[in-house]
Coordinates of C-alpha atoms (C1' of nucleotides) in Angstrom, one line a residue:
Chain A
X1 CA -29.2 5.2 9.9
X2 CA -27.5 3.4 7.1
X3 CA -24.1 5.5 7.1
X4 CA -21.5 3.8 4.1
X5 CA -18.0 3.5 5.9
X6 CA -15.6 1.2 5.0
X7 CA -16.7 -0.2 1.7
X8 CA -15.1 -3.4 0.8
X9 CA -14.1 -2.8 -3.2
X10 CA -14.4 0.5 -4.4
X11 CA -18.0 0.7 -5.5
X12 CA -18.6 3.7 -7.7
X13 CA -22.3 3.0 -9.8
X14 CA -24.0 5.7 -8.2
X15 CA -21.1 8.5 -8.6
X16 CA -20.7 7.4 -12.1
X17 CA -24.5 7.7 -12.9
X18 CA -24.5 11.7 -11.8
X19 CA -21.4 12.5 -14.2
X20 CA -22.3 10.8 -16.7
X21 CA -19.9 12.6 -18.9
X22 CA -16.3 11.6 -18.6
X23 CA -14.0 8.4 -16.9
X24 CA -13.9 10.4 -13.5
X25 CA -14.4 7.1 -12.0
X26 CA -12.7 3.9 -12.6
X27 CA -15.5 1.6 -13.6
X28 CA -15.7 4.9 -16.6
X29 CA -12.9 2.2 -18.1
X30 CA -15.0 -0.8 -18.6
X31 CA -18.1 0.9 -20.2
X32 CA -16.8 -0.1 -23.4
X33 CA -16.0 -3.9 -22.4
X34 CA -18.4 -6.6 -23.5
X35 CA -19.9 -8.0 -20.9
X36 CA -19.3 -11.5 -20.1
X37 CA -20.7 -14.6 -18.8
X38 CA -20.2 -16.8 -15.7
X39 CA -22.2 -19.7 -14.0
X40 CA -22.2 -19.7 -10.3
X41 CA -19.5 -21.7 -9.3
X42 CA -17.5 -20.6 -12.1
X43 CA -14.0 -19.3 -11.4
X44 CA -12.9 -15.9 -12.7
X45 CA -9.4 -16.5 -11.6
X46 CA -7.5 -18.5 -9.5
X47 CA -4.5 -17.4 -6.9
X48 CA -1.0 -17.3 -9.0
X49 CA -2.3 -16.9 -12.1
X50 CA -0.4 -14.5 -14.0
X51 CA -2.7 -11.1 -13.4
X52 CA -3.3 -9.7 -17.0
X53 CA -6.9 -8.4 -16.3
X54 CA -8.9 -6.6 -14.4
X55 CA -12.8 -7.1 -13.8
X56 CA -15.7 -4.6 -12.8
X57 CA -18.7 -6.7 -11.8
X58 CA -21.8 -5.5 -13.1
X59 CA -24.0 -7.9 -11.9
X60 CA -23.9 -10.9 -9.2
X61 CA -21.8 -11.7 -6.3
X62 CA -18.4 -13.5 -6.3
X63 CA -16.0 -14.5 -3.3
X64 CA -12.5 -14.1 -3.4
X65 CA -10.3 -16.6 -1.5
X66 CA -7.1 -18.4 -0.5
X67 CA -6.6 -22.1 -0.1
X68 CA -4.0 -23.1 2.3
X69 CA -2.0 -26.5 1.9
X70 CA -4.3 -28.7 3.9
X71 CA -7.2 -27.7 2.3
X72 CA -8.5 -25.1 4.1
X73 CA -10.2 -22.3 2.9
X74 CA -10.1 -18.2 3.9
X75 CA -12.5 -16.1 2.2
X76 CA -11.0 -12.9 2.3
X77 CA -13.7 -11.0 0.9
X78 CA -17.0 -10.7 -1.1
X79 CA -17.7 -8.8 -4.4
X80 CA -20.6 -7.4 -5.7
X81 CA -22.2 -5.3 -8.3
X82 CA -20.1 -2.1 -9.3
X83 CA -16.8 -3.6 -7.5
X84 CA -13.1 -3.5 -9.3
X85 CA -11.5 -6.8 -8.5
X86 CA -8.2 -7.2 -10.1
X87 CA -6.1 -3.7 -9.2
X88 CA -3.9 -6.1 -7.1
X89 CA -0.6 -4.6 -8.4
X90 CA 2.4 -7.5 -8.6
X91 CA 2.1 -9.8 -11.6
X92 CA 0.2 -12.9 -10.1
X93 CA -3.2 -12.7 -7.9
X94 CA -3.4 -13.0 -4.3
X95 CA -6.5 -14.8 -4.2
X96 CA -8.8 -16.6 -6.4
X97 CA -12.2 -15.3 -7.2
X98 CA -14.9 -17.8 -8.0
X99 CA -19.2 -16.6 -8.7
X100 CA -21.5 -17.5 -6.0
X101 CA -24.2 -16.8 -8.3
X102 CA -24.3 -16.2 -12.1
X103 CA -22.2 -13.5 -12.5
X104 CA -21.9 -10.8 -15.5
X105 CA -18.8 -9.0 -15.7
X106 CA -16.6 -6.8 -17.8
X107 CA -12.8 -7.6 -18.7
X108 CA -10.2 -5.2 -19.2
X109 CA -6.3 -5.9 -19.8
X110 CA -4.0 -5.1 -17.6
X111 CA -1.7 -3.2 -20.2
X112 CA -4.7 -1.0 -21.3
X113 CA -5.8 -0.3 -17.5
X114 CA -2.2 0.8 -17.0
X115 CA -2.1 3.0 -19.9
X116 CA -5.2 4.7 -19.2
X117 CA -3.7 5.0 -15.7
X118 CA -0.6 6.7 -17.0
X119 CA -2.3 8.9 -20.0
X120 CA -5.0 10.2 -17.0
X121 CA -3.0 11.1 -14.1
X122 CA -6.6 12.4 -12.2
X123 CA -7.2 8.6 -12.0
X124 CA -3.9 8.1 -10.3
X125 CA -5.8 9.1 -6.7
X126 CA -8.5 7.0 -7.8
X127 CA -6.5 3.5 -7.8
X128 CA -4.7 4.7 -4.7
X129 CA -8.0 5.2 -2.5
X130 CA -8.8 1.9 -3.7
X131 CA -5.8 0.1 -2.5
X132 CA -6.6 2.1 0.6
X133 CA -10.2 0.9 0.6
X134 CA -8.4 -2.8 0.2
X135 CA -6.0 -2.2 3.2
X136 CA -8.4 -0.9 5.1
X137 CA -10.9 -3.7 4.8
X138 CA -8.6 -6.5 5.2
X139 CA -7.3 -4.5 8.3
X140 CA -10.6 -4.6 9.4
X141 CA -10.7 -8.4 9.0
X142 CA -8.0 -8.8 11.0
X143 CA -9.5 -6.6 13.8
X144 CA -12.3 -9.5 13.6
X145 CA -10.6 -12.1 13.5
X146 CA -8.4 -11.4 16.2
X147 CA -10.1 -10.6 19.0
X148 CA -14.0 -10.6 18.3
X149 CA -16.1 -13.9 19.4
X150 CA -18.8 -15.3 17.4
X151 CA -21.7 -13.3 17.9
X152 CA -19.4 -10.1 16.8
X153 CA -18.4 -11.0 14.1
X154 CA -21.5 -12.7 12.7
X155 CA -23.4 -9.1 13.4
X156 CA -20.0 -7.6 11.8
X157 CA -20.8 -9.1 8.5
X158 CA -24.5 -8.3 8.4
X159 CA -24.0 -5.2 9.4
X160 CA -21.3 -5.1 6.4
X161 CA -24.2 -6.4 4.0
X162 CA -26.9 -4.0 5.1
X163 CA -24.0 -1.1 4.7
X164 CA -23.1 -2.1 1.1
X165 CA -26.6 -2.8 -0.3
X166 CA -29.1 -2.4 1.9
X167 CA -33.1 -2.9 0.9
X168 CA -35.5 -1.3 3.2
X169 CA -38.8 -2.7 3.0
X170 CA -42.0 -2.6 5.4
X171 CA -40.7 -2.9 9.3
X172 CA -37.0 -4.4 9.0
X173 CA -34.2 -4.6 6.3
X174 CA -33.6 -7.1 3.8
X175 CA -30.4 -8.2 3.6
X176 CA -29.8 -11.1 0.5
X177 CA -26.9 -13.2 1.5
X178 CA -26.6 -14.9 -1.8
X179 CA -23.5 -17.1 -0.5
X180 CA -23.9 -20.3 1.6
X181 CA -23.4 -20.3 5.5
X182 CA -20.1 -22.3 4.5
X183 CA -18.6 -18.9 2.7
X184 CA -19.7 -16.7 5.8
X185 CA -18.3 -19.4 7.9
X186 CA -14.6 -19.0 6.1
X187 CA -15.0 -16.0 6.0
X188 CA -15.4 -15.4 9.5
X189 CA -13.1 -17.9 10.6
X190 CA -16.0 -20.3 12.2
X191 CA -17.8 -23.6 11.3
X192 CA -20.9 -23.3 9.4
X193 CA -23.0 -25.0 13.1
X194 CA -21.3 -22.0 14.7
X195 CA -22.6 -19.3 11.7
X196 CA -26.1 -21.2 12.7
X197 CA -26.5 -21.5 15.8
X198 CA -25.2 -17.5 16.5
X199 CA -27.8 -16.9 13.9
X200 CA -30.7 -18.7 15.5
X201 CA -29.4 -16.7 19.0
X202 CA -30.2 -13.2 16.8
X203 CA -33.3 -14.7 15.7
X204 CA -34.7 -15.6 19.2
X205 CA -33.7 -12.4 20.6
X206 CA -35.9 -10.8 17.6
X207 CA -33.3 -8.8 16.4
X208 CA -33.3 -10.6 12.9
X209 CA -36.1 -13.0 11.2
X210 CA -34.6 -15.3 8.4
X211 CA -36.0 -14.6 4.9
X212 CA -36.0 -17.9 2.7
X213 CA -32.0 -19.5 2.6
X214 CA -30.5 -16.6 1.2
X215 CA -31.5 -13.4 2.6
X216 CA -32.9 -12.2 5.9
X217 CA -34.8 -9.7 7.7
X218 CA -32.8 -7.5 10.3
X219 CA -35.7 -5.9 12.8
X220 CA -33.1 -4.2 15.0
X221 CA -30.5 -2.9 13.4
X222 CA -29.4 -0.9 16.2
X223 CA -28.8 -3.6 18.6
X224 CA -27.3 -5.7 15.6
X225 CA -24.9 -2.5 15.5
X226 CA -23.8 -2.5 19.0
X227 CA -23.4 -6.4 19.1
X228 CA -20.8 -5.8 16.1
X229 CA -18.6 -4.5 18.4
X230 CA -17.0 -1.6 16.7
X231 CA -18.7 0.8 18.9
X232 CA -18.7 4.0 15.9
X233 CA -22.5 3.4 16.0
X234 CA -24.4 5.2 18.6
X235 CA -28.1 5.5 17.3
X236 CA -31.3 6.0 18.9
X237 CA -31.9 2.3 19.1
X238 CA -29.6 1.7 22.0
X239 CA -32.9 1.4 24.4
X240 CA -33.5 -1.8 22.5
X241 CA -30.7 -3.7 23.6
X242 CA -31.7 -6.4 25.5
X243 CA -29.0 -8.5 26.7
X244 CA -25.4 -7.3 25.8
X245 CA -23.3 -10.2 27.2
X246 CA -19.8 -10.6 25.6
X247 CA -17.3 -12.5 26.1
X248 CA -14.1 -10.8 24.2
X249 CA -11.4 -12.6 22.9
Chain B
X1 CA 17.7 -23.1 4.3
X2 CA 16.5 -20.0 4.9
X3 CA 14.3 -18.8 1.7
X4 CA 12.6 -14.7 2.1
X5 CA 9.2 -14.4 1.3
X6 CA 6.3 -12.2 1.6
X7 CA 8.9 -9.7 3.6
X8 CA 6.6 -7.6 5.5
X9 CA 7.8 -3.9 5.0
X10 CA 9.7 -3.3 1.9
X11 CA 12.9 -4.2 2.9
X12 CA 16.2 -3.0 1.1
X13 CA 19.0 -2.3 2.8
X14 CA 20.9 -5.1 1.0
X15 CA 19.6 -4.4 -1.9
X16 CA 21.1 -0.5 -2.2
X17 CA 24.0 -1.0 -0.8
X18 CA 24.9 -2.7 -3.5
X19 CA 24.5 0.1 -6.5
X20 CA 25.3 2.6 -4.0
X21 CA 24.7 5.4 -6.7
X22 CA 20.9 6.7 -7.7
X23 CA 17.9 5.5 -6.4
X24 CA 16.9 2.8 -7.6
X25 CA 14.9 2.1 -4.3
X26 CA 12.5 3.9 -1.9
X27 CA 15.1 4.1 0.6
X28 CA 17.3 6.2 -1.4
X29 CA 14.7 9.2 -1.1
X30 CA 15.7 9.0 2.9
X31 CA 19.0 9.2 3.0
X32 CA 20.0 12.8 3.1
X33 CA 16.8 13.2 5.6
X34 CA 18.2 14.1 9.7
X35 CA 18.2 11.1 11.6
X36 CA 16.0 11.4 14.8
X37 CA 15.5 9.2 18.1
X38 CA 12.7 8.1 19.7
X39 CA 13.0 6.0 23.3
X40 CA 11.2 2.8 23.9
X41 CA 7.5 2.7 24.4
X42 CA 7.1 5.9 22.6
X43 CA 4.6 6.9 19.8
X44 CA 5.5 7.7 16.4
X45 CA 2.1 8.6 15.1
X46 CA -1.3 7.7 15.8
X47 CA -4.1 5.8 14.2
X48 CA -6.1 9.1 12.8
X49 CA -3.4 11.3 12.2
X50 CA -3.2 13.1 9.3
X51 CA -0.2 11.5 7.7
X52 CA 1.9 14.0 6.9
X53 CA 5.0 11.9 6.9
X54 CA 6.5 8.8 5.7
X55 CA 9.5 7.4 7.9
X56 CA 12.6 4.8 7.4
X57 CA 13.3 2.9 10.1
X58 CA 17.1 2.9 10.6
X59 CA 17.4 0.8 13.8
X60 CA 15.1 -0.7 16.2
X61 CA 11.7 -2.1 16.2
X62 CA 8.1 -1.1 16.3
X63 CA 5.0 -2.3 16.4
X64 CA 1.9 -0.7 14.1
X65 CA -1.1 -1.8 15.6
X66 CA -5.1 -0.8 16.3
X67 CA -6.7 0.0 19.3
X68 CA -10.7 -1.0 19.6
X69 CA -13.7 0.1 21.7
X70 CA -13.0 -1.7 24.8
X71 CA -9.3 -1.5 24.9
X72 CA -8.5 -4.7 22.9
X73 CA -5.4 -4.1 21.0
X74 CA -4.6 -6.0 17.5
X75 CA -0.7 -5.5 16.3
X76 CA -1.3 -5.6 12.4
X77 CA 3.4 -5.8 12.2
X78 CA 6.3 -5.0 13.0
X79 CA 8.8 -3.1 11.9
X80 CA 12.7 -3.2 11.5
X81 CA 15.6 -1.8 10.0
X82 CA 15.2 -1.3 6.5
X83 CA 11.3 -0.9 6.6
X84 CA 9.2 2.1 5.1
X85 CA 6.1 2.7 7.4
X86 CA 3.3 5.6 6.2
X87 CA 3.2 4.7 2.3
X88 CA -0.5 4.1 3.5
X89 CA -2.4 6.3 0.7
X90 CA -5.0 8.0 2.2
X91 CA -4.8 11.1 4.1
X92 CA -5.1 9.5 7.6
X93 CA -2.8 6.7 9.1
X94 CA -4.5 3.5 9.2
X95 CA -2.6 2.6 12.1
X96 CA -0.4 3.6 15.6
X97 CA 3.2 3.0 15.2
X98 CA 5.4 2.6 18.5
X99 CA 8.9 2.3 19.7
X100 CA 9.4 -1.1 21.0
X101 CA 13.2 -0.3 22.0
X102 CA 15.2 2.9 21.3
X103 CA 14.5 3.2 17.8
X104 CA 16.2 5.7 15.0
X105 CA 14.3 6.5 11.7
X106 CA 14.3 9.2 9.1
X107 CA 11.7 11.2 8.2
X108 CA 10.3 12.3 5.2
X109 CA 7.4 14.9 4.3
X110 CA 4.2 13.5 1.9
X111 CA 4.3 16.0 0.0
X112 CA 8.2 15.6 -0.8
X113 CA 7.6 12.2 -1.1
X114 CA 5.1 12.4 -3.7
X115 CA 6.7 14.9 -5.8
X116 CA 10.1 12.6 -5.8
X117 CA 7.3 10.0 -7.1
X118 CA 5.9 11.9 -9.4
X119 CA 9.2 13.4 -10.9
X120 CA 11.0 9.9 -10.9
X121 CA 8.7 7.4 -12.9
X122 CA 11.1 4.8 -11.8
X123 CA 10.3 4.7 -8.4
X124 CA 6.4 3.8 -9.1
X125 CA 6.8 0.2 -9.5
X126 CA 8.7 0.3 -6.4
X127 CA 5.7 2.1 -4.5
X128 CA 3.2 -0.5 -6.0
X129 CA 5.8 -3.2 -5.4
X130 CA 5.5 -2.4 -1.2
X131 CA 1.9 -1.7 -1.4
X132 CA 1.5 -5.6 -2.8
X133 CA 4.0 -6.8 0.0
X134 CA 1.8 -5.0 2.9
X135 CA -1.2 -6.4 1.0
X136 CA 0.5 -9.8 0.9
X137 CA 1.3 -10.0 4.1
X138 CA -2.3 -9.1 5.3
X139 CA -3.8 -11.8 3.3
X140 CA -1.1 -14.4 5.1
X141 CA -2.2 -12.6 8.4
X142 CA -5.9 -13.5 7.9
X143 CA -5.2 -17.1 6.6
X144 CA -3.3 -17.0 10.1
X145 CA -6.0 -15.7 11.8
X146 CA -8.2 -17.4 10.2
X147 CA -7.7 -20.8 10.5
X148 CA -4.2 -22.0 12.3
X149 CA -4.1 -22.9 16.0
X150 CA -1.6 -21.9 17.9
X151 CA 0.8 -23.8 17.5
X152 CA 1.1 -23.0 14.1
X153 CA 0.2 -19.4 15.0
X154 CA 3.4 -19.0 17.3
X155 CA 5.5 -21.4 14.6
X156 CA 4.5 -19.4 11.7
X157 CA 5.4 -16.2 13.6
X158 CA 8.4 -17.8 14.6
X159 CA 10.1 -18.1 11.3
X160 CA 9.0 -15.1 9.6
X161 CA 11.2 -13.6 12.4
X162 CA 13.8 -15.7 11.2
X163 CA 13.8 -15.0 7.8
X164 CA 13.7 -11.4 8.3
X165 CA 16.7 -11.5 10.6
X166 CA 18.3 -14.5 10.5
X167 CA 21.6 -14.8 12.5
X168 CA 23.6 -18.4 12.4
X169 CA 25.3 -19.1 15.2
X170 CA 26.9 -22.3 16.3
X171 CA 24.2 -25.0 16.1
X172 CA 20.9 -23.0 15.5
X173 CA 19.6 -20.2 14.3
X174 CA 19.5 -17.0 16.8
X175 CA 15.9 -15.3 16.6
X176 CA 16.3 -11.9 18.2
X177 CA 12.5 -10.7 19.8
X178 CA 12.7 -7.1 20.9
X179 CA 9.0 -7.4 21.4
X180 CA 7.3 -8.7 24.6
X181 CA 4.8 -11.8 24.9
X182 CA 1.9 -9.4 25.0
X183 CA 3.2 -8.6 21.8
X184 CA 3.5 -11.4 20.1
X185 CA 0.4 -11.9 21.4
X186 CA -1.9 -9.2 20.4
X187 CA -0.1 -10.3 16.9
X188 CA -0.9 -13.3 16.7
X189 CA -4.9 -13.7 18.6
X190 CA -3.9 -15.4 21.2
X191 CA -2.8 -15.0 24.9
X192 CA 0.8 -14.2 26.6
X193 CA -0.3 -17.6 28.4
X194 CA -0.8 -19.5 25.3
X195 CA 2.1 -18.2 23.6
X196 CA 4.3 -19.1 26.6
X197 CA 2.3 -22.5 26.9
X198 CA 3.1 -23.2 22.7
X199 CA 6.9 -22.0 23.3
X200 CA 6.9 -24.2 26.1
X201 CA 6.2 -26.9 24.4
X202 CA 8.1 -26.4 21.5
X203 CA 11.5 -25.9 24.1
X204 CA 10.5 -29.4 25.4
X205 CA 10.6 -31.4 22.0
X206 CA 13.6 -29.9 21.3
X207 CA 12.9 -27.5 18.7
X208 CA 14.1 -24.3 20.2
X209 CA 15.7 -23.1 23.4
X210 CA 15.6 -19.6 25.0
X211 CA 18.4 -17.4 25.2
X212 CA 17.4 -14.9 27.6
X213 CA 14.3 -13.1 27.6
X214 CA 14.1 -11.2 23.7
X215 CA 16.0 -14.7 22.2
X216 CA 15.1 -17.6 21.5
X217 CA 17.4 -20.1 19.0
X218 CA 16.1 -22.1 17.1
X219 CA 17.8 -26.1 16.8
X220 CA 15.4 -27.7 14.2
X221 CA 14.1 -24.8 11.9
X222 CA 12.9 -27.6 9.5
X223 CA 10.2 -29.1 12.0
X224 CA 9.9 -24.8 12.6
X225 CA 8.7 -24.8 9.5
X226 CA 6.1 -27.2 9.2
X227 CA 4.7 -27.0 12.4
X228 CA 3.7 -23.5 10.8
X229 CA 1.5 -25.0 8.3
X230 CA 2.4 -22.7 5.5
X231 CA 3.7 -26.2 3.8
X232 CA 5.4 -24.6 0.9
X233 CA 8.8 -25.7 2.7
X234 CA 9.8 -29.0 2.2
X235 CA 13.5 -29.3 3.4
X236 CA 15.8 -31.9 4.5
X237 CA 14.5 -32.0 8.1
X238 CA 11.7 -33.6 7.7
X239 CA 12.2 -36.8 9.0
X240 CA 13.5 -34.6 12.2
X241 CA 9.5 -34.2 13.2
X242 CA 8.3 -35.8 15.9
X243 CA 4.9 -35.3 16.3
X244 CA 2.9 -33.2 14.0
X245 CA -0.7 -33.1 15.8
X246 CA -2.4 -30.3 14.9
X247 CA -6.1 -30.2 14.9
X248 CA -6.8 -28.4 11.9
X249 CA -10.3 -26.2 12.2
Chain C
dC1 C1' -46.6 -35.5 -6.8
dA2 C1' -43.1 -38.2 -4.5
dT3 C1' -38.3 -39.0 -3.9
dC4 C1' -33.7 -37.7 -3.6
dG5 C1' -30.0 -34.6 -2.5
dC6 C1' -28.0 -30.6 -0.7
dT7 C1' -27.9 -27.0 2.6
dG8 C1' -29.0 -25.6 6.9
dT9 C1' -30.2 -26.4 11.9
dT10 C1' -30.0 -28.4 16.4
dA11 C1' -27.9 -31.3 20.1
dC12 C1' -24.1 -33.0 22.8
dA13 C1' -19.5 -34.5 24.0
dG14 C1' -14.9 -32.9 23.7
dA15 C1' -10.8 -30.0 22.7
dC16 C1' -8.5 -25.9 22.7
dT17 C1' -7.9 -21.7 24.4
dG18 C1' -8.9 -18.1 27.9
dT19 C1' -9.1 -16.9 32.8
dT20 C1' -7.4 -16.5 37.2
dA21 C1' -3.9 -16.9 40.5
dC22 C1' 0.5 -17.7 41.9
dT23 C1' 5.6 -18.4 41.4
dA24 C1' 9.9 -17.3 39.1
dA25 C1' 13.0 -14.6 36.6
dA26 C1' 14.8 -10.4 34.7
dT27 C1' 15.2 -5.5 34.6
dC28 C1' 15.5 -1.2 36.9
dA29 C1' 16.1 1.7 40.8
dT30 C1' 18.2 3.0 45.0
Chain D
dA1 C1' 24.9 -5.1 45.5
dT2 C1' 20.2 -5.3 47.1
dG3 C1' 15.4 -4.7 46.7
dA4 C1' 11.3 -3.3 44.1
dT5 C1' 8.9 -3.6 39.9
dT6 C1' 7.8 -5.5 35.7
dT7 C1' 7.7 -9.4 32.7
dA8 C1' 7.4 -14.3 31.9
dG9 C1' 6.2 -19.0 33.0
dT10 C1' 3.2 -22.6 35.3
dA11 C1' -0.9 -24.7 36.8
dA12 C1' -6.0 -25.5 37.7
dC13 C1' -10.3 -24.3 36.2
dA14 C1' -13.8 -22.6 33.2
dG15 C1' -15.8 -21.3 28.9
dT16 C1' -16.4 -20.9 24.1
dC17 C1' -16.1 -23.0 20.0
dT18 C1' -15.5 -27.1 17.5
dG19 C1' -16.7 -31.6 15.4
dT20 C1' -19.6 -35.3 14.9
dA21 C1' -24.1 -36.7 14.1
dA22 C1' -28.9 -36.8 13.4
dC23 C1' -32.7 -34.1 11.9
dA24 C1' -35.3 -30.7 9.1
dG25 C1' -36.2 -27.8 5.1
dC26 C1' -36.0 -26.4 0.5
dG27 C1' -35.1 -27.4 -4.3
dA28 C1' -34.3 -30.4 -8.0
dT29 C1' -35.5 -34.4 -10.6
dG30 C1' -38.2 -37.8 -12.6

DNA sequence: CATCGCTGTTACAGACTGTTACTAAATCAT
DNA sequence: ATGATTTAGTAACAGTCTGTAACAGCGATG
C-alpha cells in the first residue's frame, strides 16, 4: 500500500543497516563524523556560501530554500533523517538549509567526500543516482507547481510524507509534519489560509483527521492518492472516493 | 547589457571554437559522430526510454517536456544549438524531447560516452559542471513557478531567451521564438491567452514589439529585466520604467 | 492558574488567471 | 494566387486563489 517511489534525498538507513560491513552506501562516509548540534531555527547553510561540506542528517527535519529579491520565499524541499544534503556539485550552494526542529547532523569536507569518491569508483553510481533522485524530485515540483490546483498538491505532499516515513498505527496513518503550514505553504506555492482551508476540505470529507499542530491522521489513503493527481496509484480504495471534482490548471 | 547566467543546457560552442584542438569540452566527444535530421514536431526520445544515447543539438530547437495523467503537458526547457540533452544519469530519460522546427543533432552512445568519461578525468568537472547548470536552472524554474505572476513569468522567460541568443539589431534586441504560445505556455504555468494578454501588454508600454509570428524585439531590455523580478540586474534603464505593479503572492 | 503570544483556522471581498467564444493573421496546400 | 487550416490575439465571463481580518487553539511564561 505504501510503495517508496520518488524519494526526495537519497535515504539509505535501512540498506546500510543490512551490510553492515563496508561504505556501500554513501551515508557509510559519515559514520565516523561527530555528530553535531543545531537548534530549530538554526541555519546549516545559507545559498552562495562557498560549499565545502557535506551533511547526512541523522536526526530531525530541515528545509532547504531560496529567497528571491522581494522577499519571498520557495522551499524547494524537505530533509529528514538518513538524507545527504550538500552533493550539490559547483562551488557555492543553491539553496539555504535552515532546522525546523533540533537537528543532529554529521559534517564531512568536501575535499575528503571527493577523495573517497575518486579512491572508490563503486560509489561513483552512487552520487550519480542521487543527483538523479535530486532531478527527479525537483522535476516533480515543477509538475506541481505547474499545472496542479490546491487540493493536488496539498494531497501531493502528504502523500510524499506518508511515502518517506510513514507510521501505521490503529485505523489510519500518522503522518508528523514537524514544519509549520507556512513551510508547506512555500513549498507548495500557496498561502498558509489556502494550506488550511484545503486541509479542513480533507478533514470534512474524512479522508484525514488532524493530530495535535504537527502531525495528522490520514483515514483514506487511497482517495488521498487519487486526489494527488499523479494517477500511478490504483489501489483497492478507489470505491471510497467520494467526490473527485477537479479543477486542473 | 546583456550578462549570461544560469545557461540552461551546457552551452559551448563559443567556448571550443576557440582552442579548436582537444577536448576540453563535452561537445568535443560529438564531433566526429554522423549528423542526423529530424523534421519538426518529431520525437527524439520518450519519457521512459531507456537512455541509450546522449545527443548534441547542432541546429534547431526542442522542447523536453512531461506528459501527466489527464493530458496536461509541463515543458521542463528548451533546447538550442550548442546544448547536450540525455546526461540525465539514470537508466531511463526523465523526460520527452521534440523537434520544434527541423532540427540537426549528433548522437552519441552511453556507453561510449561513459567510457570517454571514464578514460578522460578531465572531462568530469565538465559533466558535474552541466548537471549543476540543469539543477540550477530547475531551482530558478520553481522560484518561477513558485511565486511570480505572469507578468514576470513571460518577462523572466523573455530574457533568458535573450541572453541565450541575443541578436542586436538597429534599435532593440531581436528575440527569435521558434516555439509556439502553447509552448511558452506549458513552460511557463500559464495560458496561450495569458501569455498573449502579458505580451500584449508589454507591446503597448512600449517595451517590445513583434516581428512576425516566432519574433518579437525587444526596445527597453532594462525595464525587460525587472519586470522579471529576478532583481539581480540593475542597469542604466531604470528610470525607463513606467509602471512596475506587480502583485507579489 | 491566568495571561500573553504565536500559529493555525475561518470568513469574505477582490484580483488574477482560466475558460469560452469569436475574430484576425499567418502558414500551408491546391 | 487563392482558399483552407492552423495559430495567435481579443473580449466577456466565471472561477479559484489570494489577502486582509477576526477568531480560536495551543504553548510558553510568570
Amino acid at each position: 500500500m505504501l510503495q517508496t517511489k520518488n524519494v526526495y534525498h537519497l535515504k539509505g538507513g535501512t540498506n546500510a543497516a543490512v551490510f553492515g560491513g563496508e561504505p556501500d552506501c554513501l551515508q557509510a562516509l559519515f559514520k565516523k563524523q561527530p555528530v553535531e548540534h543545531l537548534a530549530a531555527g538554526q541555519s546549516l547553510f545559507y545559498e552562495g556560501d562557498i560549499a565545502k561540506h557535506l551533511f547526512e542528517v541523522v536526526e530531525g527535519s530541515l528545509r532547504i530554500f531560496k529567497i528571491i529579491s522581494d522577499g519571498r520565499r520557495v522551499i524547494t524541499g524537505f530533509l529528514q533523517a538518513g538524507d545527504i544534503v550538500g552533493v550539490s556539485l559547483k562551488n557555492h550552494y543553491l539553496y539555504s538549509a535552515e532546522a525546523i526542529v533540533d537537528v543532529r547532523v554529521r559534517r564531512l569536507a568536501r575535499k575528503a567526500f571527493d577523495a573517497e569518491i575518486a579512491s572508490w569508483p563503486d560509489l561513483r553510481p552512487e552520487v550519480f543516482s542521487h543527483l538523479c533522485d535530486e532531478m527527479a524530485a525537483a522535476q516533480d515540483q515543477m509538475v506541481l507547481l505547474s499545472c496542479k490546483n490546491a487540493e493536488e498538491r496539498v494531497c501531493t505532499f502528504l502523500r510524499k510524507q506518508i511515502e518517506r516515513g510513514a507510521g501505521l498505527q490503529g485505523n489510519g496513518v500518522l503522518v508528523e509534519l514537524p514544519m509549520t503550514r507556512l513551510d508547506i505553504a512555500d513549498y507548495l506555492g500557496l498561502t498558509i489560509e489556502t494550506v488550511s482551508r484545503t486541509m479542513t476540505k480533507l478533514t470534512q470529507r474524512g479522508i484525514l483527521c488532524s493530530v495535535g499542530r504537527h502531525a495528522i491522521r490520514v483515514l483514506k489513503y487511497g482517495v488521498l492518492a487519487q486526489l494527488s493527481g499523479d494517477d500511478e496509484y490504483y489501489g483497492d480504495e478507489r470505491a471510497q472516493i467520494s467526490y473527485a471534482g477537479a479543477n486542473h490548471h
